[in-house]
mmCIF file of C-alpha atoms and ligand atoms in Angstrom:
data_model
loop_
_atom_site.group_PDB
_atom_site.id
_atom_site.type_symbol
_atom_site.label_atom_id
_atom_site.label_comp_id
_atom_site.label_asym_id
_atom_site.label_seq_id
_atom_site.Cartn_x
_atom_site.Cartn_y
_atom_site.Cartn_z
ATOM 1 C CA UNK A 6 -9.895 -41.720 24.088
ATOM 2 C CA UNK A 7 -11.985 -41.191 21.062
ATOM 3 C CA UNK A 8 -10.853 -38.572 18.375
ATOM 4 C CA UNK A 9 -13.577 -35.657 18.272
ATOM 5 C CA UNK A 10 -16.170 -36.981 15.288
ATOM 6 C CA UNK A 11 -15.884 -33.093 14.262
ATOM 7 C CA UNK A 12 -12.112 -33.990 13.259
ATOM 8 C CA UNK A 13 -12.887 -37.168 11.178
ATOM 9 C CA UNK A 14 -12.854 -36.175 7.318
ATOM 10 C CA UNK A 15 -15.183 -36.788 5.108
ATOM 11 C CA UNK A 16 -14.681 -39.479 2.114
ATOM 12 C CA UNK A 17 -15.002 -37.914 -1.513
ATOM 13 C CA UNK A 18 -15.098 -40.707 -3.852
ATOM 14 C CA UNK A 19 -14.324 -39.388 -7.164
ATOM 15 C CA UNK A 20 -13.009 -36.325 -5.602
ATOM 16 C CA UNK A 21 -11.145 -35.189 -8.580
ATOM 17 C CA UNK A 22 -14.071 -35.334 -10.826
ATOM 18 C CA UNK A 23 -16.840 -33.473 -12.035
ATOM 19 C CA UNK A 24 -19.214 -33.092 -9.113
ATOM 20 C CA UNK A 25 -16.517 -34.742 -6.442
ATOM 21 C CA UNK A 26 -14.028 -31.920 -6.810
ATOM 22 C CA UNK A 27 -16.572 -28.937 -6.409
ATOM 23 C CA UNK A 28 -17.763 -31.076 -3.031
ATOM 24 C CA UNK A 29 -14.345 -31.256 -1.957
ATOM 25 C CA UNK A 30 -14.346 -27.545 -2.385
ATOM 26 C CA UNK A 31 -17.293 -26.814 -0.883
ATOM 27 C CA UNK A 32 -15.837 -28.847 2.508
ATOM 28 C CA UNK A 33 -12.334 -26.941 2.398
ATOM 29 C CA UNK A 34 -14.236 -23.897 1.598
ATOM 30 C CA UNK A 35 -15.454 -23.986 4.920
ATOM 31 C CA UNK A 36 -12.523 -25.410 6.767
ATOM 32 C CA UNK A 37 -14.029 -29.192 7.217
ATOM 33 C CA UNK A 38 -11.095 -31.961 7.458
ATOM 34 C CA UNK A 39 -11.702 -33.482 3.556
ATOM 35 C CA UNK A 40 -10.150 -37.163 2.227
ATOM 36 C CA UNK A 41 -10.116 -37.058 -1.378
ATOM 37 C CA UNK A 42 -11.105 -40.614 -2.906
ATOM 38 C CA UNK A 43 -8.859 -40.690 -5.963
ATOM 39 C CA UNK A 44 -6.336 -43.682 -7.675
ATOM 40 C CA UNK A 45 -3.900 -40.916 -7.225
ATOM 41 C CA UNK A 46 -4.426 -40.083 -3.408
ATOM 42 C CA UNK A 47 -2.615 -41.838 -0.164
ATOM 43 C CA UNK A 48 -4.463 -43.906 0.141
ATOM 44 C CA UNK A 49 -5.854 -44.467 -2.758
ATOM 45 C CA UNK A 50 -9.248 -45.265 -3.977
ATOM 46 C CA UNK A 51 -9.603 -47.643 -6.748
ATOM 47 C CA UNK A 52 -13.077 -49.294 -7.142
ATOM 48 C CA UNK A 53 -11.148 -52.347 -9.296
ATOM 49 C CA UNK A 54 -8.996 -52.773 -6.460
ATOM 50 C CA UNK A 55 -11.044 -53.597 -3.113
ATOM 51 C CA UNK A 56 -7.958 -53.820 -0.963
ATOM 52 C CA UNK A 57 -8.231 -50.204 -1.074
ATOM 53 C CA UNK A 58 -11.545 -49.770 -0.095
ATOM 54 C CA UNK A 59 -11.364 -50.274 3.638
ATOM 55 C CA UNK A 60 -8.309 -48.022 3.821
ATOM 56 C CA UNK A 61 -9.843 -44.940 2.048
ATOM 57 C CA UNK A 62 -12.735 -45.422 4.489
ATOM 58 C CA UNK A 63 -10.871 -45.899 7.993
ATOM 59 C CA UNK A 64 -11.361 -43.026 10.341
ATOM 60 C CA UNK A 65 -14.127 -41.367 8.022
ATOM 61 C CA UNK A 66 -17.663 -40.006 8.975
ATOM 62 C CA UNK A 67 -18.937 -39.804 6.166
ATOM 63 C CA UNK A 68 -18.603 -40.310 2.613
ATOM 64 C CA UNK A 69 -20.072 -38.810 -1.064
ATOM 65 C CA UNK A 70 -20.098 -42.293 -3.387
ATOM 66 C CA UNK A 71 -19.501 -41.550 -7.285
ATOM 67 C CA UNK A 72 -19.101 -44.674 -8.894
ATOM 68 C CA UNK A 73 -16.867 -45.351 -11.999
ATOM 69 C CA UNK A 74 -17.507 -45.348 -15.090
ATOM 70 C CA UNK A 75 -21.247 -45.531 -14.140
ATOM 71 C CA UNK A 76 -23.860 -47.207 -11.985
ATOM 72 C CA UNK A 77 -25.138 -48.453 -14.407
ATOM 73 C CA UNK A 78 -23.332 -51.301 -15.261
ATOM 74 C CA UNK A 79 -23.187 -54.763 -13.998
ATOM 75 C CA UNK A 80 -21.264 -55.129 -11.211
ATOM 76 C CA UNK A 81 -22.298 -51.576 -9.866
ATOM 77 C CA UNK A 82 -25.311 -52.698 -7.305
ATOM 78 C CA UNK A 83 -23.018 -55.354 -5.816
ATOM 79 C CA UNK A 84 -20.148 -52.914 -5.289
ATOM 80 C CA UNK A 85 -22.398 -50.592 -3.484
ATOM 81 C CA UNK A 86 -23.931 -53.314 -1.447
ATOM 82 C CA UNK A 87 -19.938 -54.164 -0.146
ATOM 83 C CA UNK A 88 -18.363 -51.119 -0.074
ATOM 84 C CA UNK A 89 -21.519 -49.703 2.326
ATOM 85 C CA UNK A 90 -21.177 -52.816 4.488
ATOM 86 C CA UNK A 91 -17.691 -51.762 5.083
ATOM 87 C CA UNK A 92 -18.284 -48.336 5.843
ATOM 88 C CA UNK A 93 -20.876 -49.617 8.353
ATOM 89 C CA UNK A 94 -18.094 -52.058 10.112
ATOM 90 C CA UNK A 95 -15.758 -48.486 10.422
ATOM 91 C CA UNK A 96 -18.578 -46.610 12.051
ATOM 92 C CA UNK A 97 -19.008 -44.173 8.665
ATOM 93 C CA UNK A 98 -22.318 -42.911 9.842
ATOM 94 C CA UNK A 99 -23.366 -41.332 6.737
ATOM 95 C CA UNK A 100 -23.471 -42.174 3.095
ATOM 96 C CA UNK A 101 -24.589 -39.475 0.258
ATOM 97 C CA UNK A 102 -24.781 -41.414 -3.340
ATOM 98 C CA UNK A 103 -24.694 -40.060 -6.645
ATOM 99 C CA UNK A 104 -26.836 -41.867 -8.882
ATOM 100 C CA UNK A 105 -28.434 -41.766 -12.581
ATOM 101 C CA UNK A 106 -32.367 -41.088 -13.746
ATOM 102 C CA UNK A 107 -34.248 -44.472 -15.964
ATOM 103 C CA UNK A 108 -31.506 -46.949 -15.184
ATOM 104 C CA UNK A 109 -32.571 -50.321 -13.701
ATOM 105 C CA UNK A 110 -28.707 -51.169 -12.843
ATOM 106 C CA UNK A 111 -28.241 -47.704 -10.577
ATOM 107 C CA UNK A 112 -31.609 -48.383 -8.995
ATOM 108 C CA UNK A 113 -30.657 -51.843 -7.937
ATOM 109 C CA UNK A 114 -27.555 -50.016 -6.579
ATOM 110 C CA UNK A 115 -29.383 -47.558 -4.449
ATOM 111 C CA UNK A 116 -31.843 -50.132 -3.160
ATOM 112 C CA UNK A 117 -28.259 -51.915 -1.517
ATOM 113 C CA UNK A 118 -27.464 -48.657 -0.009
ATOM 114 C CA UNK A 119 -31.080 -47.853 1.289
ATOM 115 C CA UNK A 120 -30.750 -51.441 3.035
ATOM 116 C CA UNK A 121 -26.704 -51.511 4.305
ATOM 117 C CA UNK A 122 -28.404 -49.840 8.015
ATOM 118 C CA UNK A 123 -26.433 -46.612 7.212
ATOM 119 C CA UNK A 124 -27.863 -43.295 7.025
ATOM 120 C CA UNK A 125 -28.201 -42.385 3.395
ATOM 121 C CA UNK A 126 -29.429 -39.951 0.607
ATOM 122 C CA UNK A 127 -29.234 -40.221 -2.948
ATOM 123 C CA UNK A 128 -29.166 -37.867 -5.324
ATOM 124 C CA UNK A 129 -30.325 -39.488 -8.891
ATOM 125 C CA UNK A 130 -29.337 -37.078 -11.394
ATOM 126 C CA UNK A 131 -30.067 -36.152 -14.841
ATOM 127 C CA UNK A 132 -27.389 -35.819 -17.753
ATOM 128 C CA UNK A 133 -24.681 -32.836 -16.298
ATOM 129 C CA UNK A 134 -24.176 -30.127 -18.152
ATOM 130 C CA UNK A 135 -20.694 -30.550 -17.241
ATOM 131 C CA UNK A 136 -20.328 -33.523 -20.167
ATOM 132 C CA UNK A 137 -20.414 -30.298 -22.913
ATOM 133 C CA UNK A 138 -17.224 -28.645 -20.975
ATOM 134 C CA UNK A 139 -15.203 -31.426 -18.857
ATOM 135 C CA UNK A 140 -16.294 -34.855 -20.573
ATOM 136 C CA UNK A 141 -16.003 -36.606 -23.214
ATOM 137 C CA UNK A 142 -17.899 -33.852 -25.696
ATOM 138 C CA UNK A 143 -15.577 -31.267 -25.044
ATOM 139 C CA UNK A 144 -12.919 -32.237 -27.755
ATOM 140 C CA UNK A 145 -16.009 -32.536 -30.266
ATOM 141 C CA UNK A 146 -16.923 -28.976 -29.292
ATOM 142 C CA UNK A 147 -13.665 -27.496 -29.636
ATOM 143 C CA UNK A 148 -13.384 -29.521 -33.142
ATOM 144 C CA UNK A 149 -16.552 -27.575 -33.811
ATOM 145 C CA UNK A 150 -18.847 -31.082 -34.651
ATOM 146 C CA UNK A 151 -20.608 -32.692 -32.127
ATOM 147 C CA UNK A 152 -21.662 -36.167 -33.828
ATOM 148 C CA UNK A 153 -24.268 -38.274 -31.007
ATOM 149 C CA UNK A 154 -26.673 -41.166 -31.924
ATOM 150 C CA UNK A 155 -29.604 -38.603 -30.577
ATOM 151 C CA UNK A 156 -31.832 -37.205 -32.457
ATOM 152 C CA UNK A 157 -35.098 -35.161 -31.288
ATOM 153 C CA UNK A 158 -34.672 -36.427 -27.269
ATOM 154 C CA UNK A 159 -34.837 -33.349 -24.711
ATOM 155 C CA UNK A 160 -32.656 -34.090 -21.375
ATOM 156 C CA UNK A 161 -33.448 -31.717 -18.632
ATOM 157 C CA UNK A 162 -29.441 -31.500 -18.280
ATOM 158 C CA UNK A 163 -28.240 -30.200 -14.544
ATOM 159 C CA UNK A 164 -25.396 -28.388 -13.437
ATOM 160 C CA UNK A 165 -23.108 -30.272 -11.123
ATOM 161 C CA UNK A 166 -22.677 -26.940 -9.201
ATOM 162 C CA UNK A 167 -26.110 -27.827 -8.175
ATOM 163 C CA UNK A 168 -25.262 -31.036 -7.345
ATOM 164 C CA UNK A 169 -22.196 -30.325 -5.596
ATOM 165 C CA UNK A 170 -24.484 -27.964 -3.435
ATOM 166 C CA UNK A 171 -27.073 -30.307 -2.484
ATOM 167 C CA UNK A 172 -24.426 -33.431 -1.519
ATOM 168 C CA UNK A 173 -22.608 -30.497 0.593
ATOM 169 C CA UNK A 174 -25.939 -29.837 2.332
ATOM 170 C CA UNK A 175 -26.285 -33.881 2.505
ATOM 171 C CA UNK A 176 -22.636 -34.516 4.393
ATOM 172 C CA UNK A 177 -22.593 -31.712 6.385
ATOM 173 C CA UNK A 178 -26.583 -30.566 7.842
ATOM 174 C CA UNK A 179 -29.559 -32.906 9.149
ATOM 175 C CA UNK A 180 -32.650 -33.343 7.895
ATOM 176 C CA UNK A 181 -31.503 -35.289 4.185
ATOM 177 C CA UNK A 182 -31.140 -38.432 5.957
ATOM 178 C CA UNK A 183 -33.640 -41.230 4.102
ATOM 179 C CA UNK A 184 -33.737 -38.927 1.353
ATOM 180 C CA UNK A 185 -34.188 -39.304 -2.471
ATOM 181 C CA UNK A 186 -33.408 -36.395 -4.256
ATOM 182 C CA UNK A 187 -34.621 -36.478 -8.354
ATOM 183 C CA UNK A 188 -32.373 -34.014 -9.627
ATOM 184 C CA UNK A 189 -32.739 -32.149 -12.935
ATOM 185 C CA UNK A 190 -32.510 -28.994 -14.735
ATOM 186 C CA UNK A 191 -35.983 -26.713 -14.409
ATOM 187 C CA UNK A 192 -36.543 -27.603 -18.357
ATOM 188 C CA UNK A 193 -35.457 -30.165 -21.134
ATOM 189 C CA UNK A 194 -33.482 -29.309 -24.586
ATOM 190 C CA UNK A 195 -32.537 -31.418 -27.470
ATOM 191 C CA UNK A 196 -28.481 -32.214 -27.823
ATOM 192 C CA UNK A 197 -28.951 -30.062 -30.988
ATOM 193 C CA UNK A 198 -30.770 -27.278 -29.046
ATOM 194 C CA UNK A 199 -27.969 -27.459 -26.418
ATOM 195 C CA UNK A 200 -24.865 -27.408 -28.950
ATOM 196 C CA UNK A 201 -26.681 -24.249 -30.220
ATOM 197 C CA UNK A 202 -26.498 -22.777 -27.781
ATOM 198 C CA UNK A 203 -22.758 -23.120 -26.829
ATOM 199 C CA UNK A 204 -22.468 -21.951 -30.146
ATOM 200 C CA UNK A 205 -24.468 -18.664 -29.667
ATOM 201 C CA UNK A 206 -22.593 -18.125 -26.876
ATOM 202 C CA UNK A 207 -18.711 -18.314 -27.847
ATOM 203 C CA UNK A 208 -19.876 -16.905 -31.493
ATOM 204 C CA UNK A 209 -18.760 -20.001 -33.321
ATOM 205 C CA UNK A 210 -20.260 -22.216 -35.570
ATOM 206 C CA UNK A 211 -20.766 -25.302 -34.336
ATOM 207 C CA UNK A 212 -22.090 -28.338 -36.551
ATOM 208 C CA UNK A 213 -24.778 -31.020 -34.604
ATOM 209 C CA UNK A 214 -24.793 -34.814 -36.493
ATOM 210 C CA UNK A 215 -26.571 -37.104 -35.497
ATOM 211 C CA UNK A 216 -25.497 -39.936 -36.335
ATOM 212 C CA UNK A 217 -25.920 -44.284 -36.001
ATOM 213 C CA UNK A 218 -24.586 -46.025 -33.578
ATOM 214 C CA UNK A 219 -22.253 -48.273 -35.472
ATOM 215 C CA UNK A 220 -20.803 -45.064 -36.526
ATOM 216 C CA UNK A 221 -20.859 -43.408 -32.661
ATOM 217 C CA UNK A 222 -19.321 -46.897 -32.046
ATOM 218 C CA UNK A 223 -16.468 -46.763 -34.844
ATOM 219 C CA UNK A 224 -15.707 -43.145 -33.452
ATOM 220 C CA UNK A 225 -15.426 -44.473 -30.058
ATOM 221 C CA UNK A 226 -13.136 -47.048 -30.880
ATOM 222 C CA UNK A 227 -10.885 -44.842 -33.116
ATOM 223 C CA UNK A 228 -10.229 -42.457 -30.191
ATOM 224 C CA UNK A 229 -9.252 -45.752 -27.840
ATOM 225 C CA UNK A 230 -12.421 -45.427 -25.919
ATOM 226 C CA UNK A 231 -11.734 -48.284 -23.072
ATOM 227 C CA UNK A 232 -14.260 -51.062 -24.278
ATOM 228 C CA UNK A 233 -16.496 -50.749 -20.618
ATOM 229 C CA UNK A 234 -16.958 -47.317 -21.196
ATOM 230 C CA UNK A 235 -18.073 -47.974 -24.970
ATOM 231 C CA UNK A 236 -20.487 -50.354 -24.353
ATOM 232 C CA UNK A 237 -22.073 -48.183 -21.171
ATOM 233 C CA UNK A 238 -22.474 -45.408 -23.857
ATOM 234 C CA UNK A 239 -24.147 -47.989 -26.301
ATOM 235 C CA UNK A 240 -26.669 -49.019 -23.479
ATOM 236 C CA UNK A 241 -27.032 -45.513 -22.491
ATOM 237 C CA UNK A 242 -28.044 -44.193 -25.926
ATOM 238 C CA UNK A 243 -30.181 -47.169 -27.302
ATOM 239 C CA UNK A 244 -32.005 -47.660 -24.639
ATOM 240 C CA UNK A 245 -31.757 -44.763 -21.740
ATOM 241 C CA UNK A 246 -32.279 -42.185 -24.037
ATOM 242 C CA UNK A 247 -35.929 -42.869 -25.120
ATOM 243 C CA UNK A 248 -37.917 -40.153 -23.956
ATOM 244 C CA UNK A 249 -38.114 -41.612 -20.727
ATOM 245 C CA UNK A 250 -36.163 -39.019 -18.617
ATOM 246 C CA UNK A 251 -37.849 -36.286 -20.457
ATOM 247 C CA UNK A 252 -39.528 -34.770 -17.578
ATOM 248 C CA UNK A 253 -37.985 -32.703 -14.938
ATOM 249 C CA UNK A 254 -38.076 -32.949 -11.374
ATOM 250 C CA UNK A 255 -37.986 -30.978 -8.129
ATOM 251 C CA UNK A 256 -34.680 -32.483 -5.891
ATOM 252 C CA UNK A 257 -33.010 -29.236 -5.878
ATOM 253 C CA UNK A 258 -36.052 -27.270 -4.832
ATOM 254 C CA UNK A 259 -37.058 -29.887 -2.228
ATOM 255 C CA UNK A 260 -33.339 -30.026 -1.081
ATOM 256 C CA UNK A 261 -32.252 -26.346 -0.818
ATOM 257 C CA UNK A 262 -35.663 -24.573 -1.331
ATOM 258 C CA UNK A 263 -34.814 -23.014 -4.658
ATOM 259 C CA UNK A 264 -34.887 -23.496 -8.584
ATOM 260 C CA UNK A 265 -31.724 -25.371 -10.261
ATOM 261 C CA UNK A 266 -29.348 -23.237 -12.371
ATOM 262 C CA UNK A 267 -30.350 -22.885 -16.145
ATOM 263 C CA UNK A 268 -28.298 -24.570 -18.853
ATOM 264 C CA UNK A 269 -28.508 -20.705 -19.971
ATOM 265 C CA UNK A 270 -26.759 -19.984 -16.977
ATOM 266 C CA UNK A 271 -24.477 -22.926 -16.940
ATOM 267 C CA UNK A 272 -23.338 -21.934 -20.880
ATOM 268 C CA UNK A 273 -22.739 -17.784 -20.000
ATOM 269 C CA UNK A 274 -20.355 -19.224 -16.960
ATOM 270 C CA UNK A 275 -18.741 -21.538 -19.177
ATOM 271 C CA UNK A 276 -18.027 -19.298 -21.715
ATOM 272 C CA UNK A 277 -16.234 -16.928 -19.264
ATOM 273 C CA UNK A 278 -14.128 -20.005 -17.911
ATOM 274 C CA UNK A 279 -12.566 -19.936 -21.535
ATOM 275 C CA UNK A 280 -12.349 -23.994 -21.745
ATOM 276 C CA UNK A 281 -14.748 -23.799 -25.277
ATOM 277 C CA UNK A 282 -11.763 -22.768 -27.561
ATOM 278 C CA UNK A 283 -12.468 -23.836 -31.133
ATOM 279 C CA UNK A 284 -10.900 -21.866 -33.568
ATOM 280 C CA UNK A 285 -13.011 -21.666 -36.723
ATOM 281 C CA UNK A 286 -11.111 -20.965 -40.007
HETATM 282 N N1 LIG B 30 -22.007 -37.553 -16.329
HETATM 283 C C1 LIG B 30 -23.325 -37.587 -16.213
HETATM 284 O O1 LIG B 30 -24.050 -36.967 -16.985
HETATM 285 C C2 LIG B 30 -23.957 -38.383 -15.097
HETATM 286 C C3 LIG B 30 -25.343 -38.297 -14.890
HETATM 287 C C4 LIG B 30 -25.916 -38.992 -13.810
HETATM 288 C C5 LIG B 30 -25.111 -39.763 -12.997
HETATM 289 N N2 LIG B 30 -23.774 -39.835 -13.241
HETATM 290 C C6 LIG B 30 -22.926 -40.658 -12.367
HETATM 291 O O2 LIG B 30 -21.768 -39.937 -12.028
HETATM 292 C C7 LIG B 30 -20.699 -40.842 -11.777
HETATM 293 C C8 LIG B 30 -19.446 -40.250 -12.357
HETATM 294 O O3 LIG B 30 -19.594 -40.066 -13.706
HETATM 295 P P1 LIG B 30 -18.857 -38.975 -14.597
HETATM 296 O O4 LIG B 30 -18.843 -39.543 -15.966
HETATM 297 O O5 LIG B 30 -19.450 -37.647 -14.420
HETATM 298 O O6 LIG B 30 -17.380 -38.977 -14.094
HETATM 299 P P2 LIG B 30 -16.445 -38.015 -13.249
HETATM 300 O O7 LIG B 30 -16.975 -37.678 -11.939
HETATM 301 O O8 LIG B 30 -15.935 -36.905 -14.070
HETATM 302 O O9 LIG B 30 -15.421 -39.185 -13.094
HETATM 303 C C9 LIG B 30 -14.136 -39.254 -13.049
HETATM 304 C C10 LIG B 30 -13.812 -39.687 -11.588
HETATM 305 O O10 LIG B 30 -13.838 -41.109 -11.491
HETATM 306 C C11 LIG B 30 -12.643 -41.511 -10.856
HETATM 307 N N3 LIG B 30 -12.275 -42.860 -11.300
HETATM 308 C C12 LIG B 30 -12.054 -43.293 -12.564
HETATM 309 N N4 LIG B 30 -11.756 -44.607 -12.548
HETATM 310 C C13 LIG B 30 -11.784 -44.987 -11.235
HETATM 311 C C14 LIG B 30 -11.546 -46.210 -10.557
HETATM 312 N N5 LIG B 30 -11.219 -47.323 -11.199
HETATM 313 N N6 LIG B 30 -11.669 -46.223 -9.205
HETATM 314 C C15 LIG B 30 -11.974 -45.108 -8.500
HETATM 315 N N7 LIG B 30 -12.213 -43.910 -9.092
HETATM 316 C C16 LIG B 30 -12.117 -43.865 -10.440
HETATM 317 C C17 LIG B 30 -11.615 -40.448 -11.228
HETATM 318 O O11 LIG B 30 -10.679 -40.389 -10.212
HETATM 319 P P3 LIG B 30 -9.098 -40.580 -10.380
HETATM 320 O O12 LIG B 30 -8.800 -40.557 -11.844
HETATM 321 O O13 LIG B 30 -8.540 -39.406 -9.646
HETATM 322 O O14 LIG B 30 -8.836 -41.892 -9.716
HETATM 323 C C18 LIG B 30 -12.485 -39.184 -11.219
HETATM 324 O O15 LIG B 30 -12.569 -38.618 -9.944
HETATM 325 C C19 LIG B 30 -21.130 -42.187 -12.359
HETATM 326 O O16 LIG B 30 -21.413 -43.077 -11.318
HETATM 327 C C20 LIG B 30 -22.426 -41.885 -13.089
HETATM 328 O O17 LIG B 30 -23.369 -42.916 -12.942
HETATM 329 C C21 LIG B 30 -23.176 -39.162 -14.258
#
């Protein structure tokens, strides 16, 4: 007899990070059977590894796709292409995929998934706000410098709460199916304008450089940066950040009929949380 679809989890492909482990929350929140996709997990997840693709997937219904270290980068549109084929052969019936804004890489990628003959939706997201508190700029605000190869560019950053709140809506109600979601904050800042404010906020001073990008390179490499993740941060500041994903767009209000969070709002939260912790002399 076939298991009740209701019990089958749902996949969460980079479940422990930033927007797959408020997802995962959201699901357990309201008591829906979850599968974290994580190295870590039994089984595990491991998009170097595709022996463990098919395993993480078995007995699914669905699954949230965050790729690693970014769709951007070669490889990425391929991996989509397989790893929806074989959700299709397990009878996943529904794919939700996290994607970036202005990159011709990630685009290829969701074209694979638009044409594997699963349902899908993709959410193509601007920078998170999240990077500032639980990526890699976190140690440079708690060192109280934040040194970037950006200079006058505004990103309309978005919250990954809003994000995890509109792939929740994805996985678990109808009507996103065939859906492309352009998902940004409601208005754009300048990496300076948004280190300010952090700084306003936790009272601290907080120094903005911006810098070349031999220099954001050397830094890189000095803090053992893995060499794929260096040059996707090359590629994504020469040539992603030109202007072109400037503007911001209306996923979140088309999604779940109202406004994204501000980074205003985002920053106040944060604060609370505690994680910003430099300690000026
Ligand atoms: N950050 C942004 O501003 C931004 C903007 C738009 C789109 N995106 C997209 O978001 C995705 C995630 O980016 P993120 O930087 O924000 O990272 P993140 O979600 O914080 O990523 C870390 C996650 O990746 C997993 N991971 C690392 N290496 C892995 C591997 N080899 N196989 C399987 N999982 C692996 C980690 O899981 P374990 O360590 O538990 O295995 C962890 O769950 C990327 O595809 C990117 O294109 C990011």
């Amino acid at each position: 007899m076939d298991s009740n679809p209701e019990d089958k989890p749902v996949l969460v492909i980079g479940g422990t990070g930033k927007t797959g482990r408020r997802i995962v929350k959201r699901l357990r929140d309201h008591h829906i059977p979850v599968r974290v996709g994580s190295r870590k997990e039994n089984p595990s997840f491991n998009w170097e590894d595709r022996t463990t693709w098919e395993s993480a997937l078995r007995g699914t219904k669905s699954a949230y796709i965050s790729y690693y270290p970014d769709l951007a980068v070669e490889n990425a549109a391929k991996d989509i292409a397989d790893f929806s084929a074989i959700a299709r052969k397990n009878g996943v019936n529904r794919l939700v995929l996290l994607s970036g804004r202005g990159e011709e890489e990630a685009q290829n990628a969701e074209n694979m998934l638009i044409k594997s003959g699963v349902e899908w939706t993709i959410i193509r997201c601007s920078w998170f706000c999240q990077n500032f508190s639980e990526g890699f700029l976190l140690d440079q605000i708690n060192h109280g410098e934040v040194s970037l190869p950006i200079g006058d560019v505004k990103e309309p950053f978005i919250d990954a709460e809003d994000i995890a709140d509109v792939a929740f809506a994805a996985l678990t109600e109808q009507g996103h199916e065939g859906k492309l979601y352009e998902m940004t904050g409601s208005s754009s800042i300048s990496f300076e304008e948004a280190t300010n404010k952090i700084a306003g906020a936790i009272g601290k001073d907080i120094k903005y450089n911006h810098i070349s990008i031999e220099k954001f390179e050397e830094m890189l490499k000095k803090d053992q940066t893995p060499r794929v993740y260096i040059d996707f941060l090359i590629e994504l500041f020469t040539q992603v950040f030109d202007g072109r994903n400037t503007n911001s767009e209306v996923g979140v209000q088309e999604a779940l009929g109202h406004k994204p969070r501000s980074f205003d709002d985002y920053v106040r939260a944060t604060a609370e949380s505690g994680i910003w912790t430099i300690q000026n002399a």
